[in-house]
PDB file of C-alpha atoms in Angstrom:
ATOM      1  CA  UNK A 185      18.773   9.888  16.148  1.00 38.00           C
ATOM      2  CA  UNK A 186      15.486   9.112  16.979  1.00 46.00           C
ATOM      3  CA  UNK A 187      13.743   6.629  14.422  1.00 50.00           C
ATOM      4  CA  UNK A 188      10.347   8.302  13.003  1.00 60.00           C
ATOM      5  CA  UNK A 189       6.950   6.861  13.213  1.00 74.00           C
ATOM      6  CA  UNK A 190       5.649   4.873  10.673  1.00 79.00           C
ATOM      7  CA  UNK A 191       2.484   5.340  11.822  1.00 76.00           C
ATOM      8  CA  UNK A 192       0.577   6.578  15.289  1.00 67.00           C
ATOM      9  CA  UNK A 193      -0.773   3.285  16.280  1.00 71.00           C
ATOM     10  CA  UNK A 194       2.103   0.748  15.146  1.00 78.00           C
ATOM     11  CA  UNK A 195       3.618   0.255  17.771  1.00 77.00           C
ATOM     12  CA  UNK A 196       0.853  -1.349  19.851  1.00 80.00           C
ATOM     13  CA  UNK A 197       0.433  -4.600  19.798  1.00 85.00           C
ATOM     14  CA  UNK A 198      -2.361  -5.594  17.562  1.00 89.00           C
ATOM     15  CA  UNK A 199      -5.442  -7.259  18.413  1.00 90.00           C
ATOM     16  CA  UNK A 200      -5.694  -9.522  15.286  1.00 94.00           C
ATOM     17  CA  UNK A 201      -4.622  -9.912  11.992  1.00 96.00           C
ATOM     18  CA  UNK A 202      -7.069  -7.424  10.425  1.00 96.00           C
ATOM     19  CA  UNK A 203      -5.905  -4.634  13.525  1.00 95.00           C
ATOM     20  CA  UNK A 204      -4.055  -1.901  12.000  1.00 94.00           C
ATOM     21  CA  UNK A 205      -5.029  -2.140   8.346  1.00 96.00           C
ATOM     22  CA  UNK A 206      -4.508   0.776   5.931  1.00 97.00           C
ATOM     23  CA  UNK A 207      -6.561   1.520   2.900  1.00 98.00           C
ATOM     24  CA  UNK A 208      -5.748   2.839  -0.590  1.00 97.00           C
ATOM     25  CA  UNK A 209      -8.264   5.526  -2.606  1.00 97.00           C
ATOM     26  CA  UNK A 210      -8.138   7.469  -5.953  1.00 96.00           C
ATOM     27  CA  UNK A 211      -9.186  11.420  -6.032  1.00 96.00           C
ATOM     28  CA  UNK A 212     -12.303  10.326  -7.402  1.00 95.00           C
ATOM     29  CA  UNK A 213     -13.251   8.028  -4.182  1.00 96.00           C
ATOM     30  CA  UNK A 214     -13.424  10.616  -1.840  1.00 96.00           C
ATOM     31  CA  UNK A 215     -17.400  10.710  -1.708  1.00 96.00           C
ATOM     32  CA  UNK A 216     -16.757   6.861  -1.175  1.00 97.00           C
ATOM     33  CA  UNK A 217     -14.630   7.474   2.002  1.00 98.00           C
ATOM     34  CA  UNK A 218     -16.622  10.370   3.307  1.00 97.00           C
ATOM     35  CA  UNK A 219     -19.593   7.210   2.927  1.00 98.00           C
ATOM     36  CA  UNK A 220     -17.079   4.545   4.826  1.00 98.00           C
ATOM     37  CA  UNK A 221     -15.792   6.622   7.265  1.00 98.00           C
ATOM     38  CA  UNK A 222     -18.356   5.776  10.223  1.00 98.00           C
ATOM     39  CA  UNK A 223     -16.777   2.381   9.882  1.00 97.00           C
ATOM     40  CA  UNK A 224     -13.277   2.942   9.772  1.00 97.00           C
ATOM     41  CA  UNK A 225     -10.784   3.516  13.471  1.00 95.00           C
ATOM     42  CA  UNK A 226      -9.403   6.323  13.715  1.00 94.00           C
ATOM     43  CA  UNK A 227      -6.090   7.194  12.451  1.00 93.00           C
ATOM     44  CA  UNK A 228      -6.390   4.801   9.683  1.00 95.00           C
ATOM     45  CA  UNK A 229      -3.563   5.359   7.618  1.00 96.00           C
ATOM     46  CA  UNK A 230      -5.111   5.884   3.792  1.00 97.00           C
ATOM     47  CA  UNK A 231      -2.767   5.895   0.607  1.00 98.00           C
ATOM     48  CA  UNK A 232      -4.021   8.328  -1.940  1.00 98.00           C
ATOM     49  CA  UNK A 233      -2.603   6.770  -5.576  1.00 95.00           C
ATOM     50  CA  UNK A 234      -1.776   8.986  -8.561  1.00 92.00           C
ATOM     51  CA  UNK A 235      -3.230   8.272 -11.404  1.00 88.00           C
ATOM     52  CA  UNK A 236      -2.774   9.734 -14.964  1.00 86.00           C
ATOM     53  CA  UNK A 237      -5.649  11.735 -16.249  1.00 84.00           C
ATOM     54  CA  UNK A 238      -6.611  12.904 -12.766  1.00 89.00           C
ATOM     55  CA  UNK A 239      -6.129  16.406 -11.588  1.00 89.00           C
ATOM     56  CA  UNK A 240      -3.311  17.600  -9.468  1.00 93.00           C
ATOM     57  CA  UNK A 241      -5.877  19.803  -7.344  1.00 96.00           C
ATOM     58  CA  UNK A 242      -8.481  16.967  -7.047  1.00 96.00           C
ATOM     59  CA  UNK A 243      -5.587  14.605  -5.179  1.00 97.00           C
ATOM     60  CA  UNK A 244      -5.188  17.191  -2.607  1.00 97.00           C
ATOM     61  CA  UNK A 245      -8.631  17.643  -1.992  1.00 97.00           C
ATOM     62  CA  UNK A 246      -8.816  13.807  -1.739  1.00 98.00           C
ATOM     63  CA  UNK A 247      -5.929  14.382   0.804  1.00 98.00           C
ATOM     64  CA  UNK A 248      -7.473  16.938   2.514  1.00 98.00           C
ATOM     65  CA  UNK A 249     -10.578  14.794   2.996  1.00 98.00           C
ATOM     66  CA  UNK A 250      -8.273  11.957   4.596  1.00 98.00           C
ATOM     67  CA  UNK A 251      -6.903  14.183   7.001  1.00 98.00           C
ATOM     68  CA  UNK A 252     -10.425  15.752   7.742  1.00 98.00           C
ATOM     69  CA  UNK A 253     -11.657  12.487   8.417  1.00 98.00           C
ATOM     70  CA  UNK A 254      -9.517  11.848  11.067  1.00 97.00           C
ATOM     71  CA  UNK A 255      -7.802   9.711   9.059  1.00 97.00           C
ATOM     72  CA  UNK A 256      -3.587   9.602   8.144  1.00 96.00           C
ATOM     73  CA  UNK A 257      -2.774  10.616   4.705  1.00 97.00           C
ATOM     74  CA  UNK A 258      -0.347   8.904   2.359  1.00 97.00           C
ATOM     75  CA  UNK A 259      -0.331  10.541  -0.803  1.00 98.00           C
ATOM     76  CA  UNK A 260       1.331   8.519  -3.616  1.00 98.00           C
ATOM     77  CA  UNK A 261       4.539  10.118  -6.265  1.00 97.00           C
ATOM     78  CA  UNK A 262       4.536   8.697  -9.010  1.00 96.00           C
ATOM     79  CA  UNK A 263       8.277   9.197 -10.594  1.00 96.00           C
ATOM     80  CA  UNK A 264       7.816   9.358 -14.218  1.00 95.00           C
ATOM     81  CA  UNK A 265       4.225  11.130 -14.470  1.00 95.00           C
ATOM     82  CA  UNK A 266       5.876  14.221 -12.487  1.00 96.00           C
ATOM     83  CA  UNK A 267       6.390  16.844 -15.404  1.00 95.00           C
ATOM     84  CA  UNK A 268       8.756  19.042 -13.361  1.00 97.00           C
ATOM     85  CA  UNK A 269      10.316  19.923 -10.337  1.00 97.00           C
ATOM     86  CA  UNK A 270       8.353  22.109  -9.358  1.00 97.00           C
ATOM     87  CA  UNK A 271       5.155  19.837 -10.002  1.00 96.00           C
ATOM     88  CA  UNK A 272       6.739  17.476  -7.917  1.00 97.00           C
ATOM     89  CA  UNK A 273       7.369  20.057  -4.965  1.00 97.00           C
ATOM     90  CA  UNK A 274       4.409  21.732  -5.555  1.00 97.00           C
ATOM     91  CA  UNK A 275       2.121  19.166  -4.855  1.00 97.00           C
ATOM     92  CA  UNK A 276       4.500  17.844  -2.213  1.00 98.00           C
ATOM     93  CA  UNK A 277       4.106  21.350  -0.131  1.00 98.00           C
ATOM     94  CA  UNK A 278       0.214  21.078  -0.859  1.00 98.00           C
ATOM     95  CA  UNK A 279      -0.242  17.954   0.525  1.00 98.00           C
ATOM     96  CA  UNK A 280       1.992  19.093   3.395  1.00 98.00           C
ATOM     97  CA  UNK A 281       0.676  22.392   4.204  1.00 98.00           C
ATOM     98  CA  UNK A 282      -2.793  21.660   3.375  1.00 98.00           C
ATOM     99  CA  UNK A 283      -3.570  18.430   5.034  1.00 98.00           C
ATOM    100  CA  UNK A 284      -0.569  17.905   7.428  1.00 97.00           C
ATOM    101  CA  UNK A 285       1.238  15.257   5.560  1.00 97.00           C
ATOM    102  CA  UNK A 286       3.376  13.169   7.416  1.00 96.00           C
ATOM    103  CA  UNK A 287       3.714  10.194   5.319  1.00 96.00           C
ATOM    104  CA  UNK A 288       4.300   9.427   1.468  1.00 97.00           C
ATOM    105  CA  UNK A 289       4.615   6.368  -0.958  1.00 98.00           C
ATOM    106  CA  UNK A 290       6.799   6.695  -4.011  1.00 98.00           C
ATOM    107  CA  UNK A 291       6.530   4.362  -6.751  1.00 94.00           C
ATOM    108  CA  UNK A 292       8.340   4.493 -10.302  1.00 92.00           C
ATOM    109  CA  UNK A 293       4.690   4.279 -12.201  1.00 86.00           C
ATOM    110  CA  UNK A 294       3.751   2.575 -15.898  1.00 81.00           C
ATOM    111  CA  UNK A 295       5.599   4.786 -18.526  1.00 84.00           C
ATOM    112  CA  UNK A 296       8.448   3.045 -19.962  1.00 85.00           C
ATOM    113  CA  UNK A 297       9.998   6.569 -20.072  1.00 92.00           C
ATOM    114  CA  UNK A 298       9.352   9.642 -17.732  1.00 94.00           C
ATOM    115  CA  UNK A 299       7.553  12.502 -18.694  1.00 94.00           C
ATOM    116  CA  UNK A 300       9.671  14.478 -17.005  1.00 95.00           C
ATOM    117  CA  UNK A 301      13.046  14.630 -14.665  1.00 96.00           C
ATOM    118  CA  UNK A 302      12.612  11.555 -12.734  1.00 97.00           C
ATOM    119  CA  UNK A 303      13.219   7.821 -13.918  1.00 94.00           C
ATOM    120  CA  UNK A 304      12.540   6.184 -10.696  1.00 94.00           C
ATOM    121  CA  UNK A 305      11.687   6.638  -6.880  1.00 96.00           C
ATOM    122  CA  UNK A 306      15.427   6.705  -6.299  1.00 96.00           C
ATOM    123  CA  UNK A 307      15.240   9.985  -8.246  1.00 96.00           C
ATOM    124  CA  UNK A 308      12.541  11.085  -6.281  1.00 97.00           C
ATOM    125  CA  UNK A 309      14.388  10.359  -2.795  1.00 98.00           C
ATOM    126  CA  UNK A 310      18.141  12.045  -4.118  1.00 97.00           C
ATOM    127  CA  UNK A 311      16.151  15.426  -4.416  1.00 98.00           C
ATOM    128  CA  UNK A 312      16.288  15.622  -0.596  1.00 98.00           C
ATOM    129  CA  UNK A 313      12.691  17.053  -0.844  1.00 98.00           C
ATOM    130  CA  UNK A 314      10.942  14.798   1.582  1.00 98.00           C
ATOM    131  CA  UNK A 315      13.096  15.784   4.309  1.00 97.00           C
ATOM    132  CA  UNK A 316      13.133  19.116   3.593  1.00 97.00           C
ATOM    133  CA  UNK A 317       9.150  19.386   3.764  1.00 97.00           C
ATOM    134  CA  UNK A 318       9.044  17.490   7.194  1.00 96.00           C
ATOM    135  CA  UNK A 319       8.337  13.731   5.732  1.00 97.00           C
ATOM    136  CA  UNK A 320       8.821  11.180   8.475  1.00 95.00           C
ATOM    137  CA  UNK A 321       8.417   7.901   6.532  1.00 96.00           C
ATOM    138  CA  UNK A 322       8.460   6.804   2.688  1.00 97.00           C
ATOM    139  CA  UNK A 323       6.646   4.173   1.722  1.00 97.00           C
ATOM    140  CA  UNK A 324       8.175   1.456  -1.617  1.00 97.00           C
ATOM    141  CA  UNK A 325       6.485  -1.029  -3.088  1.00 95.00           C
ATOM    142  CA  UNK A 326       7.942  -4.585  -2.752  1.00 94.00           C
ATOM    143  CA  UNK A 327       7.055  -7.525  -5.481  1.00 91.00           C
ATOM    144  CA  UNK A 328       6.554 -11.007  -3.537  1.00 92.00           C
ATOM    145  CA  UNK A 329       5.629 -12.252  -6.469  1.00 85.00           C
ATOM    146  CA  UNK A 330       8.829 -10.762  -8.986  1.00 78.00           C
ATOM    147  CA  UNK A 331       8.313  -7.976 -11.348  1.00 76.00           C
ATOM    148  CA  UNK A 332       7.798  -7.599 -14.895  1.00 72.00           C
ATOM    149  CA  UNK A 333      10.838  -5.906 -15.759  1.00 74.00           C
ATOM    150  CA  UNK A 334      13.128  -6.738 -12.817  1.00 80.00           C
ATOM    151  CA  UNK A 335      15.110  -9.818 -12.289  1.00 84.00           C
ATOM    152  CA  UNK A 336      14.403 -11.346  -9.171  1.00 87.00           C
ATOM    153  CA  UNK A 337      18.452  -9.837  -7.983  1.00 91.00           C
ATOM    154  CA  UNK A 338      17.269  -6.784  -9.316  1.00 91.00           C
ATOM    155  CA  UNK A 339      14.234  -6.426  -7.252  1.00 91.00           C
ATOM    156  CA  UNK A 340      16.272  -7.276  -3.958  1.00 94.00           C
ATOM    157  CA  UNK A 341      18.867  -5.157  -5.176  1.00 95.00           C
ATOM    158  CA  UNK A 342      16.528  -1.603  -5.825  1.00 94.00           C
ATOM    159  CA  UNK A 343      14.565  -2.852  -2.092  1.00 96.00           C
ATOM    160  CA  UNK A 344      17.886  -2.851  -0.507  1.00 97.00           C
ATOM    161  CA  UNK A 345      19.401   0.506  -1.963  1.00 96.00           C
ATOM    162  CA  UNK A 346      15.715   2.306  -1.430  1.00 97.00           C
ATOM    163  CA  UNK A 347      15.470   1.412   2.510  1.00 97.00           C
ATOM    164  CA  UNK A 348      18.716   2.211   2.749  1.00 97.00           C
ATOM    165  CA  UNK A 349      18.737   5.695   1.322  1.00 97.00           C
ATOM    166  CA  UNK A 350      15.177   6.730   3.006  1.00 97.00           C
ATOM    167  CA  UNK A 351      16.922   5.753   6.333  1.00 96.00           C
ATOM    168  CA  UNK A 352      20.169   7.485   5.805  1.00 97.00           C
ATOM    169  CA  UNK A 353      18.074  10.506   5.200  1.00 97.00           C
ATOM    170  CA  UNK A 354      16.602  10.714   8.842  1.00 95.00           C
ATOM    171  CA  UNK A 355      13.308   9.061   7.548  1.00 95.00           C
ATOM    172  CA  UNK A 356      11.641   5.621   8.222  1.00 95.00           C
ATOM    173  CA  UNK A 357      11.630   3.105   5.727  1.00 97.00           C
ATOM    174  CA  UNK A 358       7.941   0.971   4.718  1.00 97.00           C
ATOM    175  CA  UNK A 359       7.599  -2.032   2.649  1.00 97.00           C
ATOM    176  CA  UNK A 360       3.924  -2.098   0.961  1.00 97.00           C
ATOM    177  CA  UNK A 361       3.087  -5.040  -1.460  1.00 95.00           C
ATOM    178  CA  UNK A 362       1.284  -5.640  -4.694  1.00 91.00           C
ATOM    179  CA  UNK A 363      -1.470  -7.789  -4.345  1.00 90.00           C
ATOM    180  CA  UNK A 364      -1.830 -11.395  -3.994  1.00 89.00           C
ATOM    181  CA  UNK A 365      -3.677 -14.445  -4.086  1.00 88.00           C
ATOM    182  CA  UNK A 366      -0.838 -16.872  -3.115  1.00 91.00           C
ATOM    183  CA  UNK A 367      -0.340 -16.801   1.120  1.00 93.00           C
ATOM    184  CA  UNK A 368       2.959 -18.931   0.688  1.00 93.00           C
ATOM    185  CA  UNK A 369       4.425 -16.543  -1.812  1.00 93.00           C
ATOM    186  CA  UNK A 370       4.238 -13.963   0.521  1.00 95.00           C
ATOM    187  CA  UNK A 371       5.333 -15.395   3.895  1.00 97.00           C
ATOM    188  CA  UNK A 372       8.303 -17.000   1.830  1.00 96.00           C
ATOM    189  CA  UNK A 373       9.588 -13.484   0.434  1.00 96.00           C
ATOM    190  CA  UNK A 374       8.708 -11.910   4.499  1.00 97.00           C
ATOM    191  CA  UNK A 375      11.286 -14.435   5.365  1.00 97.00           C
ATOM    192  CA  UNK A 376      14.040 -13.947   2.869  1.00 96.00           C
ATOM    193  CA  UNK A 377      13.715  -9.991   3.553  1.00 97.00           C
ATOM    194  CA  UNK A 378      14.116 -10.649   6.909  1.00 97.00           C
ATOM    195  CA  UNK A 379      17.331 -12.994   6.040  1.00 96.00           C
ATOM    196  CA  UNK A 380      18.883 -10.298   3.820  1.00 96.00           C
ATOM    197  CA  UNK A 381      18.983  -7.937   7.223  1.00 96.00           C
ATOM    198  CA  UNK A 382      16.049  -5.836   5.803  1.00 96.00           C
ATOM    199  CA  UNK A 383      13.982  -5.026   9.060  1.00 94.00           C
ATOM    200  CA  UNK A 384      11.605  -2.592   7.773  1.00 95.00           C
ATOM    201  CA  UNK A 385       7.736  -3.165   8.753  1.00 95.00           C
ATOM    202  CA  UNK A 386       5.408  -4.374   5.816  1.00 97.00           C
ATOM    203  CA  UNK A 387       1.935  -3.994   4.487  1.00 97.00           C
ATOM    204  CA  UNK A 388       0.740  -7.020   2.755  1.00 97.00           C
ATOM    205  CA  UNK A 389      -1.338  -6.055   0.094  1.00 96.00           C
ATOM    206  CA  UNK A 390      -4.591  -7.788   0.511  1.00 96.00           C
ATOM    207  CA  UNK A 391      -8.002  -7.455  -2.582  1.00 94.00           C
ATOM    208  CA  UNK A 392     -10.685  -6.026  -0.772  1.00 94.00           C
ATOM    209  CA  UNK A 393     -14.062  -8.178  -1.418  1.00 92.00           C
ATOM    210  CA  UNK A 394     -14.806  -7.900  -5.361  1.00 89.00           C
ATOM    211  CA  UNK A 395     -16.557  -9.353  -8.790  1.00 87.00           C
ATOM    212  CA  UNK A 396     -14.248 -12.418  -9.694  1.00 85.00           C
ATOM    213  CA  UNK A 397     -14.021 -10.866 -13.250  1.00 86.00           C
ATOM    214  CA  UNK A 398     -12.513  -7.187 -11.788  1.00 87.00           C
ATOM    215  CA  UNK A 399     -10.000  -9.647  -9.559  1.00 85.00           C
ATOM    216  CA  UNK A 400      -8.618 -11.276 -12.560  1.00 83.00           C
ATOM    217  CA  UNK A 401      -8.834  -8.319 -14.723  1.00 84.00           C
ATOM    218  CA  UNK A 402      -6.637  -6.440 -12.006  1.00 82.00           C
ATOM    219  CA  UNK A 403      -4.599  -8.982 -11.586  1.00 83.00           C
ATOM    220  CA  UNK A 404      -3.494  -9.535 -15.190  1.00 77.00           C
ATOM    221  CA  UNK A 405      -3.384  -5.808 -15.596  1.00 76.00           C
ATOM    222  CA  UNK A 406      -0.590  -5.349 -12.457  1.00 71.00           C
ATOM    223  CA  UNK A 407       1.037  -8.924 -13.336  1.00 72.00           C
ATOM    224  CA  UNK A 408      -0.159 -10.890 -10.370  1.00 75.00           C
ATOM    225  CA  UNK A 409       0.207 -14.585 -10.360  1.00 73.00           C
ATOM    226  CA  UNK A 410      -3.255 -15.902 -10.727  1.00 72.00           C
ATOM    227  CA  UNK A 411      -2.648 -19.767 -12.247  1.00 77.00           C
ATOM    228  CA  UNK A 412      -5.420 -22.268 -11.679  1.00 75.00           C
ATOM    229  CA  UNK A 413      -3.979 -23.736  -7.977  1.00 77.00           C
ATOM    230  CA  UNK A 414      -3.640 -20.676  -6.307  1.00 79.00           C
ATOM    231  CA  UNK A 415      -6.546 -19.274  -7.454  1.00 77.00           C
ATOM    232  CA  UNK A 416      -8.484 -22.540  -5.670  1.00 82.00           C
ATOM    233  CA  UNK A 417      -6.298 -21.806  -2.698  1.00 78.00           C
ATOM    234  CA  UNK A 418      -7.747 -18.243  -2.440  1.00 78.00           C
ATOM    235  CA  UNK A 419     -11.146 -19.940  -3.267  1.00 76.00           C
ATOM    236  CA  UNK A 420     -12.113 -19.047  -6.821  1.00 74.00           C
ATOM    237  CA  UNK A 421     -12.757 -21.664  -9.407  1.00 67.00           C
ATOM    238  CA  UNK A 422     -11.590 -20.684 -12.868  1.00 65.00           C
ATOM    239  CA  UNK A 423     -14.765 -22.595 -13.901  1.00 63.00           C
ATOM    240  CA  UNK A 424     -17.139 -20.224 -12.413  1.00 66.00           C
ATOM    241  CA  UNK A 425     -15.900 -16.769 -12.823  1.00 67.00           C
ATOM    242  CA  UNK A 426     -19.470 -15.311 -11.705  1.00 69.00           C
ATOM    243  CA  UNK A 427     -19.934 -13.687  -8.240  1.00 74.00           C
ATOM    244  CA  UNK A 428     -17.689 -11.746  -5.916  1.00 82.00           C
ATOM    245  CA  UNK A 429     -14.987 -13.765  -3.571  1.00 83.00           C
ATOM    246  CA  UNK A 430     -13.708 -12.118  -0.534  1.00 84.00           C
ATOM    247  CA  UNK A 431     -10.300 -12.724   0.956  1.00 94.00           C
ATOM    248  CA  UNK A 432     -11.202 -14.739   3.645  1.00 93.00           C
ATOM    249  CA  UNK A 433      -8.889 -17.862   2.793  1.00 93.00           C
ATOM    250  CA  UNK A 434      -5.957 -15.321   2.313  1.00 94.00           C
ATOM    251  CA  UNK A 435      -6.467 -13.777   5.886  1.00 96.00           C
ATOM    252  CA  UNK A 436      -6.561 -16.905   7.741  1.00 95.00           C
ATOM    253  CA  UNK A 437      -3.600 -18.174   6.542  1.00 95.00           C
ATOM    254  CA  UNK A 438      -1.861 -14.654   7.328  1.00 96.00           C
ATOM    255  CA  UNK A 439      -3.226 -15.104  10.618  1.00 96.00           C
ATOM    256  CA  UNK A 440      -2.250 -18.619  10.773  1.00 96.00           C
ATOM    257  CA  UNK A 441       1.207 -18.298   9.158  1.00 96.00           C
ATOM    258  CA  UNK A 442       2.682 -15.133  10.333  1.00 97.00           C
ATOM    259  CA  UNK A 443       5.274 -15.368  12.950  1.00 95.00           C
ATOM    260  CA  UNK A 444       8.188 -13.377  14.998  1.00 93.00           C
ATOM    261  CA  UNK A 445      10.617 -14.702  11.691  1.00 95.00           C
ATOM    262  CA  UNK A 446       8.524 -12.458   9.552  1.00 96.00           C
ATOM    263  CA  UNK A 447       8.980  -9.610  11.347  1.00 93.00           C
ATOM    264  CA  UNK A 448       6.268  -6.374  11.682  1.00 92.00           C
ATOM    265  CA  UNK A 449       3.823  -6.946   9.558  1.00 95.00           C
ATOM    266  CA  UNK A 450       0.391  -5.296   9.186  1.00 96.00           C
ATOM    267  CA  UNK A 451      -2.238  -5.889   5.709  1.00 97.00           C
ATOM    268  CA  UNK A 452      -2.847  -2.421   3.275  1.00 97.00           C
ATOM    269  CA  UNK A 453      -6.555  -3.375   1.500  1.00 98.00           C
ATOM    270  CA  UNK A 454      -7.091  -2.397  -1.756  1.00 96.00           C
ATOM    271  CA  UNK A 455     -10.174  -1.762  -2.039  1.00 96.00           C
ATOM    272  CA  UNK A 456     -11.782  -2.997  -5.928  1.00 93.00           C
ATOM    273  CA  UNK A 457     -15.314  -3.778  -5.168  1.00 92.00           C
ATOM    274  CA  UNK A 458     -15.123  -0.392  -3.007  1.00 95.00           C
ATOM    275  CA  UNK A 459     -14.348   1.352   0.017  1.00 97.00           C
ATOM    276  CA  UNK A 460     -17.518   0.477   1.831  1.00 97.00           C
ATOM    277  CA  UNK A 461     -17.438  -3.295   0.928  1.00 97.00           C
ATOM    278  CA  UNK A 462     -14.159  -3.417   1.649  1.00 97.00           C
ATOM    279  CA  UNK A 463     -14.797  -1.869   5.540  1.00 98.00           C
ATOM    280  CA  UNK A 464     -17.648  -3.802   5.934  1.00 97.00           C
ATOM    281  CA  UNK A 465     -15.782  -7.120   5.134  1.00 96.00           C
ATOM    282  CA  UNK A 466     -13.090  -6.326   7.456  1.00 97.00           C
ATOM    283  CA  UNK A 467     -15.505  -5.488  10.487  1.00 97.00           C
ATOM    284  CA  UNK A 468     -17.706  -8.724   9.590  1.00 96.00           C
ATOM    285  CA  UNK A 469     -14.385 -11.117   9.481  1.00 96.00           C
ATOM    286  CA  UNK A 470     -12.922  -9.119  12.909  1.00 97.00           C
ATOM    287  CA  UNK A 471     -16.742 -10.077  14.670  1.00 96.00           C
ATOM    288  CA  UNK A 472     -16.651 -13.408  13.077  1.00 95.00           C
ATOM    289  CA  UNK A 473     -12.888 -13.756  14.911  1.00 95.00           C
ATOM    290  CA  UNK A 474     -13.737 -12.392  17.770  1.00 93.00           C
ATOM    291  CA  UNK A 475     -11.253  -9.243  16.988  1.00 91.00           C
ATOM    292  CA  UNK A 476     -12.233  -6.122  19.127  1.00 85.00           C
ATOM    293  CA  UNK A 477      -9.970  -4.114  16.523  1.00 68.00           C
TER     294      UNK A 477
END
């Protein structure tokens, strides 16, 4: 069986660290994009997330735009905000027939309990629906840094079974992280995944330039490790929480400390100070490295 793409463009080699990035944008960024898109290569591969309190109609659209772009689409599921079945295929064949969806990332989202059928992405990837509507890859979300209700096992455990079932169903497995501010956390857990026989590609999940302030305050809010030292190894003081820090200290040593033991690895930016910041940050550090990306 032949193994699907994860993307167009991943299997040439990369130019630099920042070469192959991805992007991630709510409904409501879309004018934000349209503003960016000068600046970003081609076939960019942007996740759209689903939030509560935004409507179905305006995701597609926001897909839609992706795809318009010249962008690749990656529409997020999220498990236990799907009301129904047929909200989740609904906006599954939307996305599909309306923007040529290729690609999708499932996570389990907040709600202690669903609102509907599904518990978790494991629910999401039984249905068979993915398949069925011409998916070639499914992205999970992996947890360098642990999770808040998950045992370390655990979280091993539900990568595992996940990777395994996406690939058993014809599709291609993809590893995208939370967010970080520790370098070592990150290319520790690359290496164990890669000693536990898991040899699925990974983003890294990397803040896009931001106010210090909105990095903490997203960082307590998804559970991110932010203590005192690794916060002066990413290059914020806690004693001067005023002014925007970029991740330039977190990039070089992904550039620095990546290797063949941590297997295919490319970063996914996530953008909080914005789409257009976050661009322009990546094209300034790729001139600054001499990265013809």
């Amino acid at each position: 069986m032949a193994i699907p793409q994860i993307h167009p463009n991943w299997d040439k080699e990369p130019a630099g660290i920042t070469d192959g990035f991805s992007l991630e944008m709510t409904a409501k960024d879309e004018a934000s994009l349209r503003d960016a898109a000068p600046l970003i290569p081609a076939e960019t591969p942007v996740a759209v997330t689903f939030l509560p309190g935004e409507d179905v109609a305006a995701r597609v659209a926001a897909t839609i735009a992706v795809r318009e772009l010249g962008f690749e689409p990656m529409p997020h599921f999220s498990a236990r905000r799907i009301t129904s079945e047929d909200d989740f295929e609904g906006y599954l064949r939307a996305v599909v027939e309306q923007a040529g969806v290729r690609r999708c990332f499932i996570v389990a989202g907040d709600p202690p309990e669903p609102v509907g059928p599904y518990f978790d992405t494991s629910a999401l990837i039984a249905t068979g629906a993915f398949e069925r509507a011409g998916i070639q890859a499914i992205g999970v979300g992996g947890h360098p840094e642990g999770h808040p209700n998950m045992s370390v096992a655990e979280c091993w455990a539900v990568l595992e079974k996940k990777v395994a079932d996406i690939s058993a169903r014809g599709m291609a497995p993809l590893i995208v992280t939370q967010f970080g501010f520790d370098p070592d956390a990150f290319l520790a857990w690359l290496k164990e995944l890669r000693a536990r026989g898991i040899d699925a590609p990974v983003r890294i999940g990397v803040p896009g330039p931001a106010g210090i302030k909105r990095l903490l305050a997203f960082a307590a809010r998804c559970g991110v490790g932010a203590s005192t030292s690794v916060l002066r190894k990413y290059g914020i003081s806690v004693t001067n929480l005023l002014g925007s820090a970029g991740p330039d200290k977190l990039v070089d040593a992904f550039a620095q400390g990546l290797g063949a033991e941590h297997g295919r690895v490319r970063l996914h930016f996530y953008p909080f100070g914005g789409l257009r910041k976050t661009v322009e940050w990546i094209g300034d550090y790729n001139r600054k490295h001499g990265i013809n990306a």
